[in-house]
Amino acid sequence: GAVVSQHPSRVICKSGTSVKIECRSLDFQATTMFWYRQFPKQSLMLMATSNEGSKATYEQGVEKDKFLINHASLTLSTLTVTSAHPEDSSFYICSAKVASGGAEDTQYFGPGTRLTVL
Amino acid sequence: AQSVTQPDIHITVSEGASLELRCNYSYGATPYLFWYVQSPGQGLQLLLKYFSGDTLVQGIKGFEAEFKRSQSSFNLRKPSVHWSDAAEYFCAVGVYGNEKLTFGTGTRLTIIP
């Protein structure tokens, strides 16, 4: 149980285009989803926290107009990278929590999406 | 704010040898502590977690970790590694009342025959 999927797993796009990444909880309802960005050989940096039916909370330094997050249902959150540029190339990972408690609730991670912007 | 340090960027061990990956945290109270493993190109899988109680925590795949408050550490151990354990390991810390996790920079584990 507690499986999180991401689609696509890999995407290559031209500079200036927008890319949408989907994160789905397959066998549970996720009240909260998180979006992370991981640079090569580095840790995961939290970009935003997404709660179903409400606006996402972005971390300091993350442009909310560039990284649009929508959490339309308890099983789906989407991250749209708008007007992508080469510096947006990265590995994007989502995670989902079953409950709406604190850090003690286990986060289940998706397999990640490799974005390459040419 | 809480922080976590993984002092070892890369560790190489022989298959069958024991393993210890270090993790140190900084936080004024008792944190929630996690170890995750990431295989190449994959997401993270939870190995084990500590919230309270017994300071020696057992996880999946034969891993265990011990919370030592006096040393602000939560080191991950395995008595005998297998080639399939080669991966990136992340320690993470969370705190009461905040659902975010803060991750360390990771330790890459290489297994040699």
Coordinates of N, CA and C in Angstrom, one line a residue:
Chain A
G1 N 0.8 -1.2 0.0 CA 0.0 0.0 0.0 C 0.8 1.3 0.0
A2 N 0.2 2.4 0.0 CA 0.8 3.7 0.1 C 1.8 3.9 -1.1
V3 N 1.2 3.8 -2.3 CA 2.0 4.0 -3.5 C 1.7 5.4 -4.1
V4 N 2.8 6.1 -4.5 CA 2.7 7.4 -5.1 C 3.3 7.3 -6.5
S5 N 2.6 7.8 -7.5 CA 3.1 7.7 -8.9 C 3.3 9.1 -9.4
Q6 N 4.2 9.3 -10.3 CA 4.5 10.5 -11.0 C 4.5 10.3 -12.5
H7 N 3.9 11.3 -13.2 CA 3.9 11.2 -14.7 C 4.2 12.6 -15.3
P8 N 5.1 12.7 -16.2 CA 5.9 11.7 -16.8 C 7.1 11.4 -15.9
S9 N 7.8 10.3 -16.2 CA 9.0 10.0 -15.5 C 10.2 10.8 -16.0
R10 N 10.1 11.2 -17.3 CA 11.1 12.0 -17.9 C 10.5 12.9 -19.0
V11 N 10.9 14.1 -19.1 CA 10.4 15.0 -20.1 C 11.5 15.9 -20.5
I12 N 11.6 16.1 -21.8 CA 12.5 17.1 -22.4 C 11.6 18.1 -23.2
C13 N 11.9 19.4 -22.9 CA 11.1 20.4 -23.5 C 12.1 21.6 -24.0
K14 N 11.5 22.4 -24.8 CA 12.2 23.6 -25.3 C 12.1 24.7 -24.4
S15 N 13.1 25.6 -24.3 CA 13.0 26.7 -23.5 C 11.8 27.6 -23.8
G16 N 11.1 28.1 -22.8 CA 10.0 28.9 -23.0 C 8.6 28.2 -23.0
T17 N 8.7 26.9 -23.0 CA 7.4 26.1 -23.0 C 7.1 25.8 -21.5
S18 N 5.9 25.3 -21.3 CA 5.4 24.9 -20.0 C 5.3 23.4 -19.9
V19 N 5.6 22.9 -18.7 CA 5.5 21.4 -18.5 C 4.7 21.1 -17.3
K20 N 3.8 20.2 -17.4 CA 3.0 19.8 -16.2 C 3.4 18.4 -15.8
I21 N 3.6 18.3 -14.5 CA 4.0 17.0 -13.8 C 2.9 16.6 -12.9
E22 N 2.4 15.4 -13.0 CA 1.4 14.9 -12.1 C 1.9 14.0 -11.0
C23 N 1.3 14.1 -9.9 CA 1.6 13.3 -8.7 C 0.3 12.7 -8.2
R24 N 0.2 11.4 -8.2 CA -1.0 10.7 -7.7 C -0.7 9.7 -6.6
S25 N -1.6 9.7 -5.6 CA -1.6 8.7 -4.6 C -2.5 7.6 -5.1
L26 N -2.0 6.4 -5.3 CA -2.8 5.4 -5.9 C -3.7 4.6 -5.0
D27 N -3.4 4.5 -3.8 CA -4.2 3.6 -2.9 C -4.5 4.3 -1.6
F28 N -4.4 5.6 -1.5 CA -4.8 6.3 -0.3 C -5.2 7.7 -0.7
Q29 N -5.8 8.4 0.2 CA -6.2 9.8 0.0 C -5.2 10.7 0.7
A30 N -4.6 11.5 0.0 CA -3.5 12.4 0.5 C -4.0 13.8 0.8
T31 N -4.1 14.1 2.1 CA -4.5 15.4 2.4 C -3.4 16.5 2.1
T32 N -2.2 16.0 2.2 CA -1.1 16.9 2.0 C -0.1 16.3 1.0
M33 N 0.3 17.1 0.0 CA 1.4 16.6 -0.9 C 2.5 17.6 -0.9
F34 N 3.7 17.2 -1.1 CA 4.9 18.0 -1.1 C 5.6 17.9 -2.4
W35 N 6.2 19.0 -2.8 CA 7.0 19.0 -4.1 C 8.4 19.4 -3.7
Y36 N 9.3 18.5 -4.1 CA 10.7 18.7 -3.9 C 11.5 18.9 -5.2
R37 N 12.6 19.5 -5.1 CA 13.5 19.6 -6.3 C 14.9 19.0 -5.8
Q38 N 15.5 18.2 -6.6 CA 16.8 17.6 -6.3 C 17.8 17.9 -7.4
F39 N 18.8 18.6 -7.0 CA 19.9 18.8 -8.0 C 20.9 17.6 -7.9
P40 N 21.6 17.4 -9.0 CA 22.6 16.3 -9.0 C 23.5 16.2 -7.8
K41 N 23.5 15.1 -7.2 CA 24.4 14.8 -6.0 C 24.1 15.7 -4.9
Q42 N 22.9 16.2 -4.8 CA 22.5 17.0 -3.7 C 21.2 16.5 -3.0
S43 N 20.8 17.2 -1.9 CA 19.7 16.7 -1.2 C 18.4 17.2 -1.8
L44 N 17.3 16.8 -1.2 CA 16.0 17.3 -1.6 C 15.7 18.7 -1.0
M45 N 15.3 19.6 -1.8 CA 14.9 20.9 -1.3 C 13.4 21.0 -1.5
L46 N 12.7 21.3 -0.4 CA 11.3 21.5 -0.4 C 10.9 22.7 -1.2
M47 N 10.0 22.6 -2.2 CA 9.6 23.7 -2.9 C 8.3 24.3 -2.4
A48 N 7.3 23.4 -2.1 CA 6.0 23.8 -1.7 C 5.3 22.7 -1.0
T49 N 4.3 23.1 -0.2 CA 3.4 22.2 0.5 C 2.0 22.4 -0.1
S50 N 1.3 21.3 -0.5 CA 0.1 21.5 -1.2 C -1.0 20.7 -0.4
N51 N -2.1 21.4 0.0 CA -3.2 20.8 0.7 C -4.4 20.8 -0.3
E52 N -5.1 19.8 -0.3 CA -6.3 19.6 -1.2 C -7.3 20.8 -1.0
G53 N -7.6 21.4 -2.1 CA -8.6 22.4 -2.0 C -8.2 23.8 -1.6
S54 N -6.9 24.0 -1.3 CA -6.4 25.3 -0.9 C -5.1 25.6 -1.7
K55 N -4.7 26.8 -1.5 CA -3.5 27.3 -2.2 C -2.3 26.7 -1.6
A56 N -1.3 26.4 -2.5 CA -0.1 25.8 -2.0 C 0.7 26.9 -1.2
T57 N 1.5 26.4 -0.3 CA 2.4 27.2 0.5 C 3.8 27.0 0.0
Y58 N 4.4 28.1 -0.5 CA 5.7 28.0 -1.1 C 6.8 28.3 -0.1
E59 N 8.0 27.6 -0.3 CA 9.1 27.9 0.5 C 9.8 29.2 0.0
Q60 N 10.5 29.8 0.9 CA 11.2 31.1 0.6 C 12.1 30.9 -0.6
G61 N 12.0 31.8 -1.6 CA 12.9 31.7 -2.7 C 12.3 31.0 -3.9
V62 N 11.2 30.3 -3.7 CA 10.5 29.6 -4.8 C 9.4 30.5 -5.5
E63 N 9.5 30.7 -6.8 CA 8.6 31.6 -7.5 C 7.3 30.9 -7.7
K64 N 6.3 31.3 -7.0 CA 5.0 30.7 -7.1 C 4.3 30.9 -8.5
D65 N 4.7 32.0 -9.2 CA 4.1 32.2 -10.6 C 4.8 31.3 -11.6
K66 N 6.0 30.8 -11.2 CA 6.8 30.0 -12.2 C 6.4 28.5 -11.9
F67 N 6.3 28.2 -10.7 CA 6.0 26.8 -10.3 C 4.5 26.7 -9.8
L68 N 3.6 26.5 -10.7 CA 2.2 26.5 -10.3 C 1.8 25.1 -9.8
I69 N 1.2 25.1 -8.6 CA 0.8 23.9 -8.0 C -0.7 23.9 -7.8
N70 N -1.3 22.7 -8.2 CA -2.7 22.6 -8.1 C -3.0 21.2 -7.4
H71 N -3.8 21.2 -6.3 CA -4.1 20.0 -5.6 C -5.7 19.9 -5.6
A72 N -6.1 19.4 -6.8 CA -7.6 19.5 -7.1 C -8.4 18.4 -6.4
S73 N -7.7 17.3 -6.0 CA -8.4 16.2 -5.4 C -7.5 15.6 -4.3
L74 N -8.0 14.6 -3.6 CA -7.3 14.0 -2.5 C -6.3 13.0 -3.1
T75 N -6.3 12.8 -4.4 CA -5.3 11.8 -5.0 C -4.5 12.4 -6.1
L76 N -4.6 13.7 -6.3 CA -3.9 14.3 -7.5 C -3.4 15.7 -7.1
S77 N -2.1 15.9 -7.4 CA -1.5 17.2 -7.3 C -0.7 17.4 -8.6
T78 N -0.7 18.6 -9.1 CA 0.1 18.8 -10.3 C 1.1 20.0 -10.1
L79 N 2.2 19.9 -10.7 CA 3.2 21.0 -10.7 C 3.4 21.4 -12.1
T80 N 3.2 22.6 -12.4 CA 3.4 23.1 -13.8 C 4.6 24.1 -13.8
V81 N 5.6 23.8 -14.5 CA 6.8 24.7 -14.7 C 6.5 25.6 -15.9
T82 N 6.2 26.8 -15.6 CA 5.8 27.7 -16.7 C 7.1 28.4 -17.3
S83 N 7.0 28.6 -18.6 CA 8.1 29.3 -19.3 C 9.5 28.7 -18.8
A84 N 9.6 27.4 -19.0 CA 10.8 26.7 -18.5 C 12.1 27.2 -19.2
H85 N 13.1 27.3 -18.4 CA 14.5 27.6 -18.9 C 15.4 26.5 -18.5
P86 N 16.6 26.5 -19.1 CA 17.6 25.4 -18.8 C 17.9 25.3 -17.3
E87 N 17.9 26.4 -16.6 CA 18.2 26.3 -15.2 C 17.1 25.6 -14.4
D88 N 15.9 25.4 -15.0 CA 14.9 24.7 -14.3 C 15.0 23.2 -14.4
S89 N 16.0 22.8 -15.3 CA 16.3 21.3 -15.4 C 16.7 20.7 -14.1
S90 N 16.0 19.7 -13.7 CA 16.2 19.1 -12.4 C 15.4 17.8 -12.3
F91 N 15.5 17.2 -11.1 CA 14.7 16.0 -10.8 C 13.7 16.5 -9.8
Y92 N 12.4 16.4 -10.1 CA 11.3 16.8 -9.3 C 10.6 15.6 -8.7
I93 N 10.5 15.7 -7.4 CA 9.9 14.6 -6.6 C 8.7 15.1 -5.8
C94 N 7.7 14.3 -5.8 CA 6.5 14.6 -4.9 C 6.4 13.6 -3.8
S95 N 5.8 14.0 -2.8 CA 5.5 13.0 -1.7 C 4.1 13.3 -1.2
A96 N 3.5 12.4 -0.5 CA 2.1 12.5 -0.1 C 2.0 11.9 1.3
K97 N 1.1 12.6 2.1 CA 0.9 12.1 3.5 C -0.6 11.6 3.6
V98 N -0.7 10.6 4.4 CA -2.1 10.0 4.6 C -2.9 11.0 5.5
A99 N -2.3 11.4 6.5 CA -3.1 12.2 7.5 C -2.7 13.6 7.5
S100 N -3.4 14.4 8.2 CA -3.1 15.9 8.2 C -2.4 16.3 9.5
G101 N -1.6 15.4 10.1 CA -0.9 15.7 11.3 C 0.4 16.4 11.0
G102 N 1.4 16.1 11.8 CA 2.7 16.8 11.7 C 3.7 16.0 11.0
A103 N 5.0 16.2 11.4 CA 6.1 15.5 10.7 C 6.1 14.0 11.0
E104 N 5.4 13.6 12.1 CA 5.4 12.2 12.4 C 4.7 11.3 11.4
D105 N 3.8 11.9 10.6 CA 3.1 11.2 9.6 C 4.1 10.9 8.4
T106 N 4.1 9.6 8.1 CA 5.1 9.2 7.0 C 4.8 9.8 5.7
Q107 N 5.8 10.3 5.0 CA 5.6 10.8 3.7 C 6.0 9.7 2.7
Y108 N 5.2 9.5 1.7 CA 5.4 8.5 0.7 C 5.8 9.2 -0.6
F109 N 6.9 8.8 -1.1 CA 7.5 9.5 -2.2 C 7.2 8.9 -3.6
G110 N 7.0 9.7 -4.6 CA 6.9 9.3 -5.9 C 8.3 8.9 -6.5
P111 N 8.4 8.4 -7.7 CA 9.6 8.0 -8.3 C 10.4 9.1 -8.9
G112 N 9.8 10.3 -9.0 CA 10.5 11.5 -9.5 C 10.2 11.7 -11.0
T113 N 10.4 12.9 -11.4 CA 10.4 13.3 -12.9 C 11.6 14.0 -13.2
R114 N 12.3 13.5 -14.2 CA 13.5 14.2 -14.7 C 13.1 15.2 -15.8
L115 N 13.3 16.5 -15.5 CA 13.0 17.5 -16.5 C 14.3 18.1 -17.1
T116 N 14.3 18.1 -18.4 CA 15.5 18.6 -19.1 C 14.9 19.7 -20.0
V117 N 15.4 20.9 -19.9 CA 15.0 22.0 -20.7 C 16.1 22.4 -21.6
L118 N 15.9 22.4 -22.9 CA 16.9 22.6 -23.9 C 17.0 24.1 -24.2
Chain B
A1 N 15.7 26.9 13.8 CA 15.3 25.9 12.9 C 16.1 24.6 13.0
Q2 N 15.5 23.5 12.6 CA 16.2 22.3 12.7 C 17.2 22.1 11.5
S3 N 18.2 21.3 11.7 CA 19.1 20.9 10.6 C 19.6 19.5 10.8
V4 N 20.1 19.0 9.7 CA 20.7 17.6 9.8 C 21.9 17.6 8.9
T5 N 22.9 16.9 9.4 CA 24.2 16.8 8.8 C 24.6 15.3 8.6
Q6 N 25.0 15.0 7.3 CA 25.5 13.7 7.0 C 27.0 13.9 6.7
P7 N 27.9 13.6 7.5 CA 29.3 13.9 7.3 C 30.0 13.2 6.2
D8 N 29.5 12.0 5.8 CA 30.1 11.2 4.8 C 29.4 11.4 3.5
I9 N 30.1 11.9 2.5 CA 29.4 12.0 1.2 C 29.4 10.7 0.5
H10 N 30.4 9.9 0.6 CA 30.5 8.6 -0.1 C 31.2 7.6 0.8
I11 N 30.6 6.4 0.8 CA 31.2 5.3 1.6 C 31.2 4.1 0.7
T12 N 32.4 3.4 0.8 CA 32.5 2.1 0.1 C 32.8 1.0 1.1
V13 N 32.0 -0.1 0.9 CA 32.2 -1.2 1.8 C 32.1 -2.5 1.0
S14 N 32.7 -3.5 1.5 CA 32.7 -4.8 0.8 C 31.4 -5.5 1.1
E15 N 30.9 -6.3 0.2 CA 29.7 -7.1 0.4 C 29.9 -8.0 1.6
G16 N 28.9 -8.0 2.5 CA 29.1 -8.9 3.6 C 29.6 -8.2 4.9
A17 N 30.2 -7.0 4.6 CA 30.8 -6.2 5.8 C 29.7 -5.5 6.4
S18 N 30.0 -5.0 7.6 CA 29.0 -4.2 8.4 C 29.0 -2.7 7.9
L19 N 28.0 -2.0 8.2 CA 27.8 -0.6 7.7 C 27.3 0.3 8.8
E20 N 27.8 1.5 8.8 CA 27.3 2.5 9.7 C 27.3 3.8 8.9
L21 N 26.2 4.4 8.8 CA 26.1 5.8 8.1 C 25.7 6.8 9.2
R22 N 26.4 7.9 9.2 CA 26.3 8.8 10.3 C 25.3 9.9 9.9
C23 N 24.6 10.3 11.0 CA 23.6 11.4 10.9 C 23.6 12.2 12.2
N24 N 23.8 13.5 12.1 CA 23.7 14.4 13.3 C 22.7 15.4 13.0
Y25 N 21.9 15.7 14.0 CA 20.9 16.7 13.9 C 21.1 17.9 14.9
S26 N 20.4 19.0 14.6 CA 20.5 20.1 15.4 C 19.0 20.6 15.7
Y27 N 18.6 20.5 16.9 CA 17.2 20.9 17.3 C 17.2 20.9 18.8
G28 N 16.4 21.9 19.3 CA 16.4 22.1 20.8 C 15.6 21.0 21.5
A29 N 14.7 20.4 20.9 CA 13.9 19.4 21.6 C 14.1 18.1 20.9
T30 N 13.3 17.1 21.3 CA 13.4 15.8 20.6 C 12.8 15.9 19.2
P31 N 13.5 15.5 18.2 CA 13.0 15.6 16.9 C 12.4 14.3 16.4
Y32 N 11.7 14.3 15.3 CA 11.4 13.1 14.6 C 12.5 12.8 13.6
L33 N 13.0 11.6 13.6 CA 14.1 11.3 12.7 C 13.8 10.1 11.7
F34 N 14.3 10.3 10.5 CA 13.9 9.3 9.5 C 15.2 9.0 8.7
W35 N 15.2 7.8 8.2 CA 16.2 7.4 7.2 C 15.4 6.9 5.9
Y36 N 15.8 7.5 4.8 CA 15.3 7.1 3.5 C 16.4 6.6 2.6
V37 N 16.0 5.7 1.7 CA 17.0 5.2 0.7 C 16.5 5.6 -0.7
Q38 N 17.4 6.0 -1.6 CA 17.0 6.4 -2.9 C 17.9 5.6 -3.9
S39 N 17.3 4.8 -4.7 CA 18.0 4.1 -5.8 C 18.1 5.0 -7.0
P40 N 19.1 4.8 -7.9 CA 19.3 5.7 -9.0 C 18.1 6.0 -9.8
G41 N 17.7 7.2 -10.0 CA 16.6 7.7 -10.7 C 15.3 7.4 -10.1
Q42 N 15.3 7.0 -8.8 CA 14.0 6.7 -8.2 C 13.7 7.6 -7.1
G43 N 12.5 7.5 -6.5 CA 12.1 8.3 -5.4 C 12.7 7.7 -4.1
L44 N 12.2 8.2 -3.0 CA 12.7 7.8 -1.7 C 11.8 6.7 -1.1
Q45 N 12.5 5.8 -0.4 CA 11.8 4.8 0.3 C 12.1 4.9 1.8
L46 N 11.1 4.9 2.6 CA 11.4 5.0 4.1 C 12.0 3.7 4.6
L47 N 13.1 3.8 5.3 CA 13.8 2.6 5.9 C 13.3 2.4 7.3
L48 N 13.3 3.5 8.1 CA 12.8 3.5 9.5 C 12.6 4.9 10.0
K49 N 12.0 5.0 11.1 CA 11.7 6.3 11.7 C 11.7 6.2 13.2
Y50 N 12.1 7.3 13.9 CA 12.0 7.4 15.3 C 11.2 8.6 15.8
F51 N 10.3 8.3 16.7 CA 9.5 9.4 17.3 C 9.7 9.5 18.8
S52 N 9.7 8.4 19.4 CA 9.8 8.3 20.9 C 10.0 6.9 21.3
G53 N 10.2 6.7 22.6 CA 10.3 5.3 23.1 C 11.7 4.7 22.9
D54 N 11.7 3.5 22.6 CA 13.0 2.7 22.4 C 13.9 3.4 21.4
T55 N 15.1 3.7 21.9 CA 16.0 4.5 21.0 C 16.6 3.6 19.9
L56 N 16.5 2.3 19.9 CA 17.0 1.5 18.9 C 15.8 1.1 18.0
V57 N 15.8 1.5 16.8 CA 14.7 1.3 15.9 C 15.1 0.3 14.8
Q58 N 14.2 -0.6 14.6 CA 14.4 -1.6 13.5 C 13.6 -1.1 12.3
G59 N 14.2 -1.3 11.1 CA 13.6 -0.9 9.9 C 13.5 -2.1 8.9
I60 N 13.2 -1.7 7.7 CA 13.1 -2.7 6.6 C 14.5 -3.1 6.1
K61 N 14.6 -4.2 5.4 CA 15.8 -4.6 4.7 C 17.0 -4.8 5.7
G62 N 16.7 -5.1 6.9 CA 17.7 -5.4 7.9 C 18.4 -4.3 8.5
F63 N 17.9 -3.1 8.3 CA 18.6 -1.9 8.8 C 18.0 -1.5 10.2
E64 N 18.9 -0.9 11.0 CA 18.5 -0.4 12.3 C 19.2 1.0 12.5
A65 N 18.6 1.7 13.4 CA 19.3 3.0 13.7 C 19.1 3.3 15.2
E66 N 20.0 4.0 15.8 CA 20.0 4.3 17.2 C 20.0 5.8 17.5
F67 N 19.0 6.2 18.2 CA 18.9 7.6 18.6 C 19.7 7.8 19.9
K68 N 20.7 8.7 19.8 CA 21.5 9.1 20.9 C 21.4 10.6 21.2
R69 N 20.6 10.9 22.2 CA 20.3 12.3 22.5 C 21.6 13.0 22.9
S70 N 22.5 12.4 23.6 CA 23.7 13.0 24.1 C 24.6 13.4 23.0
Q71 N 24.5 12.7 21.9 CA 25.4 13.0 20.7 C 24.6 13.6 19.6
S72 N 23.4 13.8 19.8 CA 22.5 14.4 18.7 C 22.7 13.6 17.4
S73 N 22.7 12.3 17.6 CA 22.9 11.4 16.4 C 21.8 10.4 16.2
F74 N 21.8 9.9 15.0 CA 20.8 8.9 14.6 C 21.5 8.1 13.5
N75 N 22.4 7.3 13.8 CA 23.2 6.6 12.8 C 22.5 5.3 12.4
L76 N 22.7 5.1 11.1 CA 22.0 3.9 10.5 C 23.1 2.8 10.4
R77 N 22.6 1.5 10.7 CA 23.5 0.4 10.7 C 22.9 -0.8 10.0
K78 N 23.8 -1.6 9.5 CA 23.4 -2.9 9.0 C 24.6 -3.9 9.2
P79 N 24.3 -5.0 9.8 CA 25.4 -5.9 10.1 C 26.1 -6.5 8.9
S80 N 25.4 -6.7 7.8 CA 26.0 -7.4 6.6 C 25.3 -6.8 5.4
V81 N 26.1 -6.1 4.6 CA 25.5 -5.4 3.4 C 25.5 -6.4 2.2
H82 N 24.5 -6.1 1.4 CA 24.3 -6.9 0.1 C 24.5 -5.9 -1.0
W83 N 24.9 -6.5 -2.2 CA 25.1 -5.6 -3.3 C 23.9 -4.7 -3.6
S84 N 22.7 -5.2 -3.3 CA 21.5 -4.4 -3.6 C 21.3 -3.2 -2.7
D85 N 22.2 -3.1 -1.7 CA 22.1 -2.0 -0.8 C 22.8 -0.7 -1.4
A86 N 23.5 -0.9 -2.5 CA 24.1 0.3 -3.1 C 23.1 1.3 -3.5
A87 N 23.2 2.5 -3.0 CA 22.1 3.5 -3.2 C 22.6 4.8 -2.5
E88 N 21.7 5.8 -2.5 CA 21.9 7.0 -1.8 C 21.0 7.0 -0.5
Y89 N 21.6 7.4 0.6 CA 20.8 7.3 1.8 C 20.7 8.7 2.4
F90 N 19.5 9.0 2.8 CA 19.2 10.4 3.3 C 18.6 10.3 4.7
C91 N 19.2 11.1 5.6 CA 18.6 11.2 6.9 C 17.8 12.5 6.9
A92 N 16.7 12.5 7.6 CA 15.8 13.6 7.6 C 15.3 13.9 9.0
V93 N 15.0 15.1 9.3 CA 14.5 15.5 10.6 C 13.2 16.3 10.5
G94 N 12.3 16.0 11.4 CA 11.0 16.7 11.5 C 10.8 17.1 12.9
V95 N 9.9 18.1 13.1 CA 9.7 18.6 14.5 C 8.2 18.6 14.7
Y96 N 7.8 18.6 16.0 CA 6.4 18.6 16.4 C 5.8 19.8 16.0
G97 N 4.6 19.7 15.4 CA 3.8 20.9 15.0 C 4.1 21.4 13.6
N98 N 5.1 20.8 12.9 CA 5.5 21.2 11.6 C 5.6 20.0 10.7
E99 N 4.8 20.0 9.6 CA 4.8 18.8 8.8 C 5.9 18.7 7.8
K100 N 6.8 19.7 7.8 CA 7.9 19.6 6.8 C 9.0 18.7 7.3
L101 N 9.8 18.2 6.4 CA 11.0 17.4 6.7 C 12.2 18.2 6.2
T102 N 13.3 18.1 6.9 CA 14.5 18.7 6.4 C 15.5 17.5 6.2
F103 N 16.0 17.5 5.0 CA 16.9 16.4 4.6 C 18.4 16.8 4.7
G104 N 19.2 15.7 5.0 CA 20.6 15.9 4.9 C 21.0 15.8 3.4
T105 N 22.3 16.0 3.2 CA 22.8 16.0 1.8 C 23.0 14.6 1.3
G106 N 22.8 13.6 2.1 CA 22.9 12.2 1.6 C 24.3 11.6 1.7
T107 N 24.3 10.3 1.7 CA 25.5 9.5 1.7 C 25.4 8.5 0.6
R108 N 26.3 8.5 -0.3 CA 26.2 7.5 -1.4 C 27.0 6.2 -1.0
L109 N 26.3 5.1 -1.0 CA 26.9 3.9 -0.6 C 27.3 3.0 -1.8
T110 N 28.5 2.6 -1.9 CA 29.0 1.7 -3.0 C 29.4 0.4 -2.3
I111 N 29.0 -0.7 -3.0 CA 29.3 -2.0 -2.5 C 30.3 -2.7 -3.4
I112 N 31.4 -3.2 -2.9 CA 32.4 -3.9 -3.8 C 32.3 -5.4 -3.4
P113 N 32.6 -6.2 -4.5 CA 32.5 -7.6 -4.3 C 33.6 -8.1 -3.3

